[in-house]
Coordinates of C-alpha atoms and ligand atoms in Angstrom, one line a residue:
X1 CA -5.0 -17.4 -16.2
X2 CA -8.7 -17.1 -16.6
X3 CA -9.7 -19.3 -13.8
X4 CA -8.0 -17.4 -11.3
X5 CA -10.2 -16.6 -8.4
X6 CA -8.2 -13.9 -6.2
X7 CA -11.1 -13.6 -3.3
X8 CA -10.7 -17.2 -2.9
X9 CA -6.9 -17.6 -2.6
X10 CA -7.6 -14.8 0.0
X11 CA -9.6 -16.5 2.0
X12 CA -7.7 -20.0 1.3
X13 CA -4.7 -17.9 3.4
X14 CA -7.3 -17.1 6.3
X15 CA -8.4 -20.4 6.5
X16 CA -5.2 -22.1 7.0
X17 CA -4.7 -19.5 10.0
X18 CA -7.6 -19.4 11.5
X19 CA -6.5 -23.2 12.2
X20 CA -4.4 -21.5 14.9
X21 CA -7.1 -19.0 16.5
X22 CA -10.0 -20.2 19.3
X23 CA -13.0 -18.8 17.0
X24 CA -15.8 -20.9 16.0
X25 CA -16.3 -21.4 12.6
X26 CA -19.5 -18.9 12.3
X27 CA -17.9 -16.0 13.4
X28 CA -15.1 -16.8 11.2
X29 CA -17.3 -17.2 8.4
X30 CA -18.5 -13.6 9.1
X31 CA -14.9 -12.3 9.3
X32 CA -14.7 -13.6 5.6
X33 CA -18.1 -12.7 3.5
X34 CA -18.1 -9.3 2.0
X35 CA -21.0 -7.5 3.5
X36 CA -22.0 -5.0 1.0
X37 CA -21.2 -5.2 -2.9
X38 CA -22.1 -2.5 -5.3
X39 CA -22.0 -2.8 -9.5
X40 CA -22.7 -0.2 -11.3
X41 CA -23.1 1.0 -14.9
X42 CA -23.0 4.3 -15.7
X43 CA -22.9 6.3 -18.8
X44 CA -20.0 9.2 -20.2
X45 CA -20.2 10.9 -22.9
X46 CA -16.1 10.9 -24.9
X47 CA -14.7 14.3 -26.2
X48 CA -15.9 12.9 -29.8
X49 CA -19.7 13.1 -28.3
X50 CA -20.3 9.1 -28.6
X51 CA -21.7 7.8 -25.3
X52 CA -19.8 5.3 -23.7
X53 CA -21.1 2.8 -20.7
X54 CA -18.9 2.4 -17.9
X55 CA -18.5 -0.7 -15.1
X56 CA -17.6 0.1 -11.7
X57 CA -17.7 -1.4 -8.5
X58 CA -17.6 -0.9 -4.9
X59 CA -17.2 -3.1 -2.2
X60 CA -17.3 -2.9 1.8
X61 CA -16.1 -6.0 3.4
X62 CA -16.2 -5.5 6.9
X63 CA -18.4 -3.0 9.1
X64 CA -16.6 -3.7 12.4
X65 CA -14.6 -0.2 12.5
X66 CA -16.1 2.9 10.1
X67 CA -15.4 3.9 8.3
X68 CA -14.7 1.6 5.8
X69 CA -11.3 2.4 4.0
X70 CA -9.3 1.1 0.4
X71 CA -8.6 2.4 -3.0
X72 CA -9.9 2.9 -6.2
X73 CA -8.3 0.7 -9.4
X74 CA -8.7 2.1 -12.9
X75 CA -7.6 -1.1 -14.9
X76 CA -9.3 -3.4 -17.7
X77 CA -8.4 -6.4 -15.1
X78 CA -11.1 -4.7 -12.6
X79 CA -14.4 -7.4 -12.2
X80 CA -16.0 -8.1 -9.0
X81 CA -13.9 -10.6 -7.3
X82 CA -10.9 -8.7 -7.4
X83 CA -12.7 -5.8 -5.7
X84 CA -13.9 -8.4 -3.3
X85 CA -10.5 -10.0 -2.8
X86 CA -8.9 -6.5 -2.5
X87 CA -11.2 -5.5 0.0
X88 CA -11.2 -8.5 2.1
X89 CA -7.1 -7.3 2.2
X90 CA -7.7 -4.0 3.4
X91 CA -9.9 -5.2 6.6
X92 CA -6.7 -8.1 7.5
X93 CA -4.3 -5.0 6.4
X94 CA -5.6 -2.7 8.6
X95 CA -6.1 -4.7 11.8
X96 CA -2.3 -6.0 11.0
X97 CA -0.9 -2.4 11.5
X98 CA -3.7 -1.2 14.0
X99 CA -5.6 1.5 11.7
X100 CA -8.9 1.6 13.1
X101 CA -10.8 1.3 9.7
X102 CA -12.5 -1.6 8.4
X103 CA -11.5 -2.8 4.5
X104 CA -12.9 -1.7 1.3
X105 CA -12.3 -1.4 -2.3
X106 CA -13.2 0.0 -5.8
X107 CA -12.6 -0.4 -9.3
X108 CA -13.7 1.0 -12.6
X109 CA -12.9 -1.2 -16.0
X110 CA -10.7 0.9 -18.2
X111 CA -7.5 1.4 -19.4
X112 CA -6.7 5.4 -18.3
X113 CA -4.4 5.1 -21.2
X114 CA -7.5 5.1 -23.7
X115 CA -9.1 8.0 -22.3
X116 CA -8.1 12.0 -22.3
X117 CA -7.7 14.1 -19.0
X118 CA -11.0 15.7 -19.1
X119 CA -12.8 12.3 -19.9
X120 CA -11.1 10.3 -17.2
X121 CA -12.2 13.4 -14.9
X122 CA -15.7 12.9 -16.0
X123 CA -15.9 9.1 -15.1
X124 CA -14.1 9.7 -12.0
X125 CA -16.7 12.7 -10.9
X126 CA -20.0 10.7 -12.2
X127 CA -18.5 7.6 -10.6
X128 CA -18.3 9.6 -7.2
X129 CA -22.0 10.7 -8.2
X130 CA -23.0 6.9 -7.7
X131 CA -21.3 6.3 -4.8
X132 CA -22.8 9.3 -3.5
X133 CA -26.2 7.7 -4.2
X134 CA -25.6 4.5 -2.3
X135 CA -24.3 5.8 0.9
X136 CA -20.9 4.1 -0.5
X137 CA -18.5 7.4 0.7
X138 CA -18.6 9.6 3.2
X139 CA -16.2 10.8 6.4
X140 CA -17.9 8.6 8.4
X141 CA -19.1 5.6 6.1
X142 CA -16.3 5.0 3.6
X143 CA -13.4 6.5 2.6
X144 CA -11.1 5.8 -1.0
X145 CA -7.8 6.0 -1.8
X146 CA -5.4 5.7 -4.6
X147 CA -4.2 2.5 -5.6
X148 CA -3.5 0.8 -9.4
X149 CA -4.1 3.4 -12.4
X150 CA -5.1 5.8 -9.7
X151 CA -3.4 9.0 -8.3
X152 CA -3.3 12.7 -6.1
X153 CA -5.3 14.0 -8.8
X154 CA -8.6 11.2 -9.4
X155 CA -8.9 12.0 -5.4
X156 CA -8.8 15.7 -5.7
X157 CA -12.1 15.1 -8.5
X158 CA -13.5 12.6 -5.9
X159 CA -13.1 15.2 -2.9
X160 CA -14.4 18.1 -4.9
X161 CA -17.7 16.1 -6.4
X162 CA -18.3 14.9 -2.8
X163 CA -17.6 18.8 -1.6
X164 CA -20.1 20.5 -3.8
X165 CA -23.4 17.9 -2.8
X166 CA -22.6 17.6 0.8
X167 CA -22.8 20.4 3.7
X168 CA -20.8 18.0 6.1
X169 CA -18.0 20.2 8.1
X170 CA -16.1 17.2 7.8
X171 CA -16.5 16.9 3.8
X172 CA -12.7 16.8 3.4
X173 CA -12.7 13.5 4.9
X174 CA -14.5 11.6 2.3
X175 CA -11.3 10.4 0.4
X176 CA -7.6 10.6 1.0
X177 CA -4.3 10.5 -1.0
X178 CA -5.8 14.4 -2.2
X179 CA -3.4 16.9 -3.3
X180 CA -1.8 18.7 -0.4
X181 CA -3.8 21.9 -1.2
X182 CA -7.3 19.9 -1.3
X183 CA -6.6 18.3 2.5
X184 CA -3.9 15.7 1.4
X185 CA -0.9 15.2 3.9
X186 CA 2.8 15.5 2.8
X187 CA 4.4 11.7 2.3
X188 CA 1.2 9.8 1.1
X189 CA 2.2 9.9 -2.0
X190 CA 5.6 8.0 -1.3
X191 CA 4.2 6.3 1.9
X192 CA 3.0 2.8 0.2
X193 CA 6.5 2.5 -0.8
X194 CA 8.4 3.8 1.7
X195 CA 6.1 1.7 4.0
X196 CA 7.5 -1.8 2.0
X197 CA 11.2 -0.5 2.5
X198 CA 10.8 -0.1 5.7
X199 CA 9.1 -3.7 5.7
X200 CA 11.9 -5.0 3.7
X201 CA 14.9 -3.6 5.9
X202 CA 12.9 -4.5 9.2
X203 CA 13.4 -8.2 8.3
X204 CA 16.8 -7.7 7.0
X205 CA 17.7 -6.5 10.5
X206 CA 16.8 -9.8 11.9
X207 CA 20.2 -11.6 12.6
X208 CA 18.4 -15.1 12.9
X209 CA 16.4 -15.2 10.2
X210 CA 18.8 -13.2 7.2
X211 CA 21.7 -16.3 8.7
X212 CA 18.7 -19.2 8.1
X213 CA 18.6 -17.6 4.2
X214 CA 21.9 -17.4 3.7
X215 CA 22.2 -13.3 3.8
X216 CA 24.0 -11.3 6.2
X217 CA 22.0 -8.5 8.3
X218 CA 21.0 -5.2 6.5
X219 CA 20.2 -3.7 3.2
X220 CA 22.9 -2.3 2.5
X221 CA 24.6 -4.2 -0.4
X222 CA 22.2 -6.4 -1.2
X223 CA 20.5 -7.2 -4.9
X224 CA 17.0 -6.2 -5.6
X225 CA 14.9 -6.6 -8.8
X226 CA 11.3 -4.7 -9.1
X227 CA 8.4 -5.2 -11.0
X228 CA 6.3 -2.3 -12.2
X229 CA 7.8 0.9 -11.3
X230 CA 4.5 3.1 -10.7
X231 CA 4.3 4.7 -7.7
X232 CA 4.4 2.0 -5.3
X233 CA 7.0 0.2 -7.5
X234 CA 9.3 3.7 -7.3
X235 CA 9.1 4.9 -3.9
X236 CA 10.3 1.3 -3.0
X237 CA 12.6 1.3 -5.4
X238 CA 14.0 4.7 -4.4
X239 CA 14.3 4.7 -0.7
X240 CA 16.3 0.7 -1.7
X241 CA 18.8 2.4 -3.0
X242 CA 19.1 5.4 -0.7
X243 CA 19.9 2.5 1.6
X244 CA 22.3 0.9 -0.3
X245 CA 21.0 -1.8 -2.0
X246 CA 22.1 -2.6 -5.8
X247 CA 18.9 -2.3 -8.3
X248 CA 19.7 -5.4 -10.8
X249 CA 16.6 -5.9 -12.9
X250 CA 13.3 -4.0 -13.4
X251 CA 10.1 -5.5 -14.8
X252 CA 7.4 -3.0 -16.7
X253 CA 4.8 -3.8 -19.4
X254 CA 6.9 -3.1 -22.0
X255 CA 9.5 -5.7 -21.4
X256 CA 12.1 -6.1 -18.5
X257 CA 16.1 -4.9 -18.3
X258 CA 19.1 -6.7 -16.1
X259 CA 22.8 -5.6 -14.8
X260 CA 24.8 -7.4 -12.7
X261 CA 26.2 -4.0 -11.6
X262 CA 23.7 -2.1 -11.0
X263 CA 20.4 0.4 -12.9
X264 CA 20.6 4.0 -11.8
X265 CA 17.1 4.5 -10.9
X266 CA 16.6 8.5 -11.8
X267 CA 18.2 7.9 -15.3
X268 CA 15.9 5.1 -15.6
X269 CA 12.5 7.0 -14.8
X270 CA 13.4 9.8 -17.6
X271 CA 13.9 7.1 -20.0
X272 CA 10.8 6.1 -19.0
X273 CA 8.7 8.8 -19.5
X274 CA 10.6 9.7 -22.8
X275 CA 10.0 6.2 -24.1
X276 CA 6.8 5.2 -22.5
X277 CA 8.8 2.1 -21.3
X278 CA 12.0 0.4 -20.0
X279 CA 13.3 -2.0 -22.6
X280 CA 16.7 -1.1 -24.1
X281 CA 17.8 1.4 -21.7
X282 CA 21.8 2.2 -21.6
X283 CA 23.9 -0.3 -20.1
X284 CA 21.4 -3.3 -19.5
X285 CA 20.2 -6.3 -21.1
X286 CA 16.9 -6.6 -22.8
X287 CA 15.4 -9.9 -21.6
X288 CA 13.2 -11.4 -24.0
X289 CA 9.7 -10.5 -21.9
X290 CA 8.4 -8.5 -19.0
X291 CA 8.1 -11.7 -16.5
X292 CA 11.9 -13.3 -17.6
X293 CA 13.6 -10.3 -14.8
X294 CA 11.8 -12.0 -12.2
X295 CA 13.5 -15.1 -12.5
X296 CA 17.0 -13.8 -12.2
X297 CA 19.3 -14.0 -9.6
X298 CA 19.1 -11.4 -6.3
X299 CA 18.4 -10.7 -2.9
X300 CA 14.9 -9.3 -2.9
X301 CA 12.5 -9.9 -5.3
X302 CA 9.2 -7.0 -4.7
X303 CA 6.5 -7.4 -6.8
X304 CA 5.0 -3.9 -7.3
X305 CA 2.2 -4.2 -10.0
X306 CA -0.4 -6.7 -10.2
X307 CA -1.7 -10.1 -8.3
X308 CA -1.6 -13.3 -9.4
X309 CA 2.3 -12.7 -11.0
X310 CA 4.5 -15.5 -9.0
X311 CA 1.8 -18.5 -9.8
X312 CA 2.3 -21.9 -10.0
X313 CA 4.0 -21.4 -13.8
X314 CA 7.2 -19.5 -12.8
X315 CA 7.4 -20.0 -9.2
X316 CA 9.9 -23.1 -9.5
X317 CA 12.3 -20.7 -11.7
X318 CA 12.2 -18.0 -9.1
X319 CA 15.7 -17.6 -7.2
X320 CA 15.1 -14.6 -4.9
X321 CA 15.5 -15.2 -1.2
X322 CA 13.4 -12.5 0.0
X323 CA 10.5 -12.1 -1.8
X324 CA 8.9 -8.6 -0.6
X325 CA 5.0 -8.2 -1.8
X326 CA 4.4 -4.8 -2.2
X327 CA 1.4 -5.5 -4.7
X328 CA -1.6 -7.0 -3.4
X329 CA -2.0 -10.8 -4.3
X330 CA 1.0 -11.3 -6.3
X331 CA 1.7 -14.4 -5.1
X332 CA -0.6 -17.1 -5.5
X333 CA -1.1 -20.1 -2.9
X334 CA 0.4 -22.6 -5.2
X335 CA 3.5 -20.5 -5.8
X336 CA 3.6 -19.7 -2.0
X337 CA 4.2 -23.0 -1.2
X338 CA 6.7 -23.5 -3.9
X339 CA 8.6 -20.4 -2.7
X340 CA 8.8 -21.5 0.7
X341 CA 9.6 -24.5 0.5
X342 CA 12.7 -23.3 -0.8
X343 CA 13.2 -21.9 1.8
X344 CA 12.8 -18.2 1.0
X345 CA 11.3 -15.5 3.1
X346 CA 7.5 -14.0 2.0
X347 CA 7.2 -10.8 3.6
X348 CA 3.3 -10.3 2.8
X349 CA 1.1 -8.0 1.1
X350 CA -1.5 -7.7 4.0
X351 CA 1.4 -6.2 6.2
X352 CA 4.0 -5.0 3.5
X353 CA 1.6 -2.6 1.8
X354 CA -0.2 -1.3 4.6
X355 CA 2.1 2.7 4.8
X356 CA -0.4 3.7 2.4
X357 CA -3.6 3.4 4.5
X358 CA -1.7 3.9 7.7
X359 CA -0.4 7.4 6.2
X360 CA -4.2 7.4 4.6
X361 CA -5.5 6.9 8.5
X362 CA -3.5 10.2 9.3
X363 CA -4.6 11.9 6.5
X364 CA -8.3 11.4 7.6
X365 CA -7.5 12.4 11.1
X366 CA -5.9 15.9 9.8
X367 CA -9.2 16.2 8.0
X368 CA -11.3 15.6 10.8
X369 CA -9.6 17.7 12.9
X370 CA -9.2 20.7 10.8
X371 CA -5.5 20.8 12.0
X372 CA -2.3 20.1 10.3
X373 CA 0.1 18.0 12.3
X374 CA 3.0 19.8 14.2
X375 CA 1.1 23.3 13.7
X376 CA 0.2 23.5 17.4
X377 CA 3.8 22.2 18.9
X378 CA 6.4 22.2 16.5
X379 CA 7.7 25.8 17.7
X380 CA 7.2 24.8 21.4
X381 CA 9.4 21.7 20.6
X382 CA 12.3 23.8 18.9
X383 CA 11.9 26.1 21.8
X384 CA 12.2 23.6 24.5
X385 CA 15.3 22.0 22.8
X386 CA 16.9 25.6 22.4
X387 CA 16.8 26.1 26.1
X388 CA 18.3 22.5 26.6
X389 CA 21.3 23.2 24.6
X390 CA 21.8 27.1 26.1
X391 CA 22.2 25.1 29.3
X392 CA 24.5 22.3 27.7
X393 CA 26.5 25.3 26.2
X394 CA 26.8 26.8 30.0
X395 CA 28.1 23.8 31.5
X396 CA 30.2 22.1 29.1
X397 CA 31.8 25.2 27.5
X398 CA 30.8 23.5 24.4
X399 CA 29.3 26.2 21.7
X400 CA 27.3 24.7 18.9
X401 CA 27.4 26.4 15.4
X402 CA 24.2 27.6 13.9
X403 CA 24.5 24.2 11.5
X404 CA 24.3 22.3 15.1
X405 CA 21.7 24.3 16.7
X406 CA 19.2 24.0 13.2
X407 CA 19.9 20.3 13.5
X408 CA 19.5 19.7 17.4
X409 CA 16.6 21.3 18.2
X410 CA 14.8 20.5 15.4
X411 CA 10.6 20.6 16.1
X412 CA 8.3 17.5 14.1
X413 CA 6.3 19.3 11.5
X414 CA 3.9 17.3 9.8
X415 CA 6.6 15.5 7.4
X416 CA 8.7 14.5 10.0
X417 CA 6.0 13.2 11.9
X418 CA 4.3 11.4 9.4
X419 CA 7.6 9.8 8.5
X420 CA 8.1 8.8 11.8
X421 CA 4.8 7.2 12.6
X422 CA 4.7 5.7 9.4
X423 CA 8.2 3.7 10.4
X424 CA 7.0 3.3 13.8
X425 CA 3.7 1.5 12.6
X426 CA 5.4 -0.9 10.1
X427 CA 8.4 -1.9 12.2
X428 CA 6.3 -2.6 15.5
X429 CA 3.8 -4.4 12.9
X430 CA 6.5 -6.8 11.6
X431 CA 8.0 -7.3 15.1
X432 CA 4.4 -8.4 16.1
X433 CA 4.0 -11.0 13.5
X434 CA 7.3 -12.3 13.3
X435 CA 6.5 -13.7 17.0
X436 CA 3.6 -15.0 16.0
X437 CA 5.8 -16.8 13.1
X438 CA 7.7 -18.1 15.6
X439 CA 5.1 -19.1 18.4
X440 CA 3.0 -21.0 16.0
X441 CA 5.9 -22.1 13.2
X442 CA 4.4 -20.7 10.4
X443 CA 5.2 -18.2 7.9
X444 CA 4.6 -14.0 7.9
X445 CA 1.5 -14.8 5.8
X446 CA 0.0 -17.0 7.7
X447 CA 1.2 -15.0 11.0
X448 CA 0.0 -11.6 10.1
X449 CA -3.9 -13.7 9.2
X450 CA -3.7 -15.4 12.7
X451 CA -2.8 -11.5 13.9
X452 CA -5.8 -9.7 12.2
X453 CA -7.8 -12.8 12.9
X454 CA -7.5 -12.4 17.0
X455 CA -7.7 -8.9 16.2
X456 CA -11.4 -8.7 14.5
X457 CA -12.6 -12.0 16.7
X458 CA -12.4 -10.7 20.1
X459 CA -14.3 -7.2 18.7
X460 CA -16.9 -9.6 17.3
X461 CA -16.9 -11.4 20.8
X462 CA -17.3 -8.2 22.6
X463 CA -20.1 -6.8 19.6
X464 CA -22.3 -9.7 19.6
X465 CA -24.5 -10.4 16.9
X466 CA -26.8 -7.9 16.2
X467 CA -29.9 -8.0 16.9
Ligands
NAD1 P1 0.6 2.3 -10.5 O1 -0.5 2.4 -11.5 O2 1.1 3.6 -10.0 O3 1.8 1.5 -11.0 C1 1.8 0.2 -11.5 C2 2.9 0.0 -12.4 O4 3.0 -1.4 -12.8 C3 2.8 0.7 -13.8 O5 4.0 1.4 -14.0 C4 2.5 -0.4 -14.8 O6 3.0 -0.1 -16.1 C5 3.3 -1.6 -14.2 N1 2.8 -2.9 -14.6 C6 1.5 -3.3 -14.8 N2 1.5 -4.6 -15.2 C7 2.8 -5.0 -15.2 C8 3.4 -6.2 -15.6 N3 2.7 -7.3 -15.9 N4 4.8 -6.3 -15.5 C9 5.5 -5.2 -15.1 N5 5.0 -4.0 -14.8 C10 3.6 -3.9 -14.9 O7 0.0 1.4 -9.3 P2 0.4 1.4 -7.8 O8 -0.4 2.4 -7.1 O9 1.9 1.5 -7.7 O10 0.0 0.0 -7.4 C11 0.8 -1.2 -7.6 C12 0.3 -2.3 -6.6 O11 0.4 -1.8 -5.3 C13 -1.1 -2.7 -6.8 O12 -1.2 -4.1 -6.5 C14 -1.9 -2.0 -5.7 O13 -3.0 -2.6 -5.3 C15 -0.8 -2.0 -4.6 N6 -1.0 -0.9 -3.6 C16 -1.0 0.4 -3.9 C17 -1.1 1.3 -2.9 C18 -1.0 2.8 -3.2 O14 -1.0 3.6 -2.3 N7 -1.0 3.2 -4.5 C19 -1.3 0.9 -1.6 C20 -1.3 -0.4 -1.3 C21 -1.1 -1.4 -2.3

């Protein structure tokens, strides 16, 4: 739909929350606008030596924490207003889950798919250049990410381009989602993902509100169909059915695949990669395009590739009673409305998404601190809870075996502990904006706005205008 304006269905959603906040409408105004936007056009020269112009952007919508934090999309859909829109998401995102950056975004217009390792290395290094040049990245100032097209290796380029022009002791800081041996943290790469199941199984612990959709409590059991099984897509996917819950249908470019009984998820990603898509794998039906899965019947419906996808064309058709946005803007405020009305449940993008920059926030704190989490008092722990269970032995004539002791006084290395305060963060998150649901009768969307919105007004309140 060419006349799709995602920054403006963005800030149609803060609008119709900030109805339920004290601020006056010029401060809110300022919470909205996008205060710096970079374009740029840069040349690369292809492996065939023609020179090829490239059109990137950056944008940094909100100053009131630094640095500045969101990722980088490689995708022909990238133009100025998405990066707007997307960034606009990251500054609600992270006040929603309480990461102390404010929101940002970048996109370059390709298809990776058209471009060879070394070439996609050189647009990602001369793209850093530019940023580099405009005080757009930085520790301190702004810090990228992975997101769409984008992965561990683009920020490794990005980290060692920003490494080689800068002397800043903190240097490693400048982008996160790295490799683990250039600064990245173990579970970023799985965190967006296992941030939305968490999300997802949060709500589905909520007696009330499964009963008013007609579901019982829990995961376990119930149907879930995914579109776009990238990373995010995957690691949602994944930890689903590690739960429990019955994979029915999968959406990718290619086409989309239904069974009643169930898709085995691992069998499905080697197809995958041996068949560059999904469409006619073993013991499912073919539907006849990529959008047809979403209209099927399940539980859970998550959305894992691109905005704009439930719109006012399909969202009549679509039967899911959960509808879990792991993508950002994939539903639009038409279909919202539709959806709801129906009575479903919209767990949001600008909470539901957020494990990847709130594992991104403790990647940049392991960077700035030149200290990987657990190192210091993961031995001290074990040590502690090894003197515990000596004296539980002694007075309950109770010996554990080894397999006991290994498990019992096990210390938090920096997995465990990202894990946990990855769960921590989005459970405590959705408990906070399902009161707000429920104090002002509106839906999560709307909610987790009203949340970020008293979040960034009373900093604004307490910053004053400057000068
Ligand atoms: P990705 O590139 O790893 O995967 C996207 C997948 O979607 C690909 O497999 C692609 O083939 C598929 N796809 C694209 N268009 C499709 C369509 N029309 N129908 C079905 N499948 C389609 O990207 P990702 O990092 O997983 O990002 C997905 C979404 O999640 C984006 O909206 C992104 O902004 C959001 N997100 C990502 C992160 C992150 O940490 N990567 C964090 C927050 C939000």
């Amino acid at each position: 739909m060419s006349d799709y304006k995602f920054f403006e269905q963005v800030n149609r959603a803060f609008d119709k929350a900030a109805a339920y906040t004290k601020f006056e409408s010029g401060l809110l105004e300022q919470m909205k606008a996008c205060n710096d936007v970079l374009h740029i056009s840069f040349p690369i020269e292809r492996d065939d030596g023609s020179i090829e112009v490239i059109q990137g952007w950056r944008v940094e919508h909100s100053h009131h924490k630094l640095p500045t934090k969101g990722g980088i999309r490689y995708a022909m859909e990238v133009n100025e207003d998405e990066t707007m829109a997307l960034a606009a998401l990251m500054t609600y995102k992270c006040a929603v889950v309480n990461v102390p950056f404010g929101g940002a975004k970048g996109g370059i217009k390709i298809d990776r798919n058209n471009y060879s390792e070394r070439e996609l290395e050189r647009i990602t290094r001369r793209y850093t250049f530019q940023l580099m040049k405009k005080n757009f990245i930085g520790p301190g100032t702004d810090v990228p990410a992975p997101d769409y097209g984008t992965g561990a290796r683009e920020m490794g380029w990005i980290m060692d381009t920003y490494r080689q022009m800068s002397t800043e002791i903190d240097a490693e800081g400048c982008v996160t989602g790295k490799p683990l041996s250039q600064g990245g943290i173990r579970g970023r790469t799985e965190a967006t993902g296992r941030g939305v199941f968490f999300g997802v199984q949060e709500a589905c612990f909520n007696k009330e509100d499964m009963k008013s959709i007609g579901l019982d409590e829990g995961v376990e059991g119930k149907t879930f169909v995914v579109q776009g099984l990238g990373n995010v897509g995957y690691h949602a996917a994944k930890n689903m059915v590690d739960a429990g819950a019955i994979m029915v249908g999968v959406a990718e470019i290619d086409g989309s695949i239904y069974s009643e009984s169930g898709i085995e998820l691992d069998k499905l990603m080697d197809y995958k990669k041996e068949t560059g898509g999904v469409s006619g794998f073993e013991g499912t039906q073919t539907l006849k395009d990529s959008s047809s899965v979403l209209e099927t019947e399940c539980d859970i419906l998550i959305p894992a590739a691109l905005e704009n996808q439930l719109n006012e064309k399909n969202a009549k058709r679509i039967k899911a009673k959960i509808i879990g946005e792991a993508a950002n803007g994939p539903t639009t405020s038409e279909a919202h409305e539709i959806i709801k009305n129906r009575g479903a449940l919209i767990i949001p993008d600008n909470y539901l998404n957020a494990g990847g920059v709130t594992v991104s926030y403790f990647e940049w704190l392991k960077n700035i601190q030149h200290v990987r989490f657990g190192r210091m008092g993961k031995r001290f722990e074990e040590d502690s809870y090894k003197r515990i269970l000596s004296v539980i032995e002694t007075v309950s004539d109770r010996k554990f075996t080894d397999k006991e002791l290994k498990f019992l006084a096990k210390g938090g290395g920096e997995a465990e502990l990202v894990d946990a305060g990855l769960k921590d963060t989005m459970v405590n998150s959705y408990n906070e904006i399902n009161e707000l649901r429920k104090i002002h009768d509106v839906d999560l969307r709307t909610a987790a706005f009203v949340n970020a919105i008293n979040k960034l007004g009373e900093i604004y309140e307490q910053m004053g205008i400057f000068p």
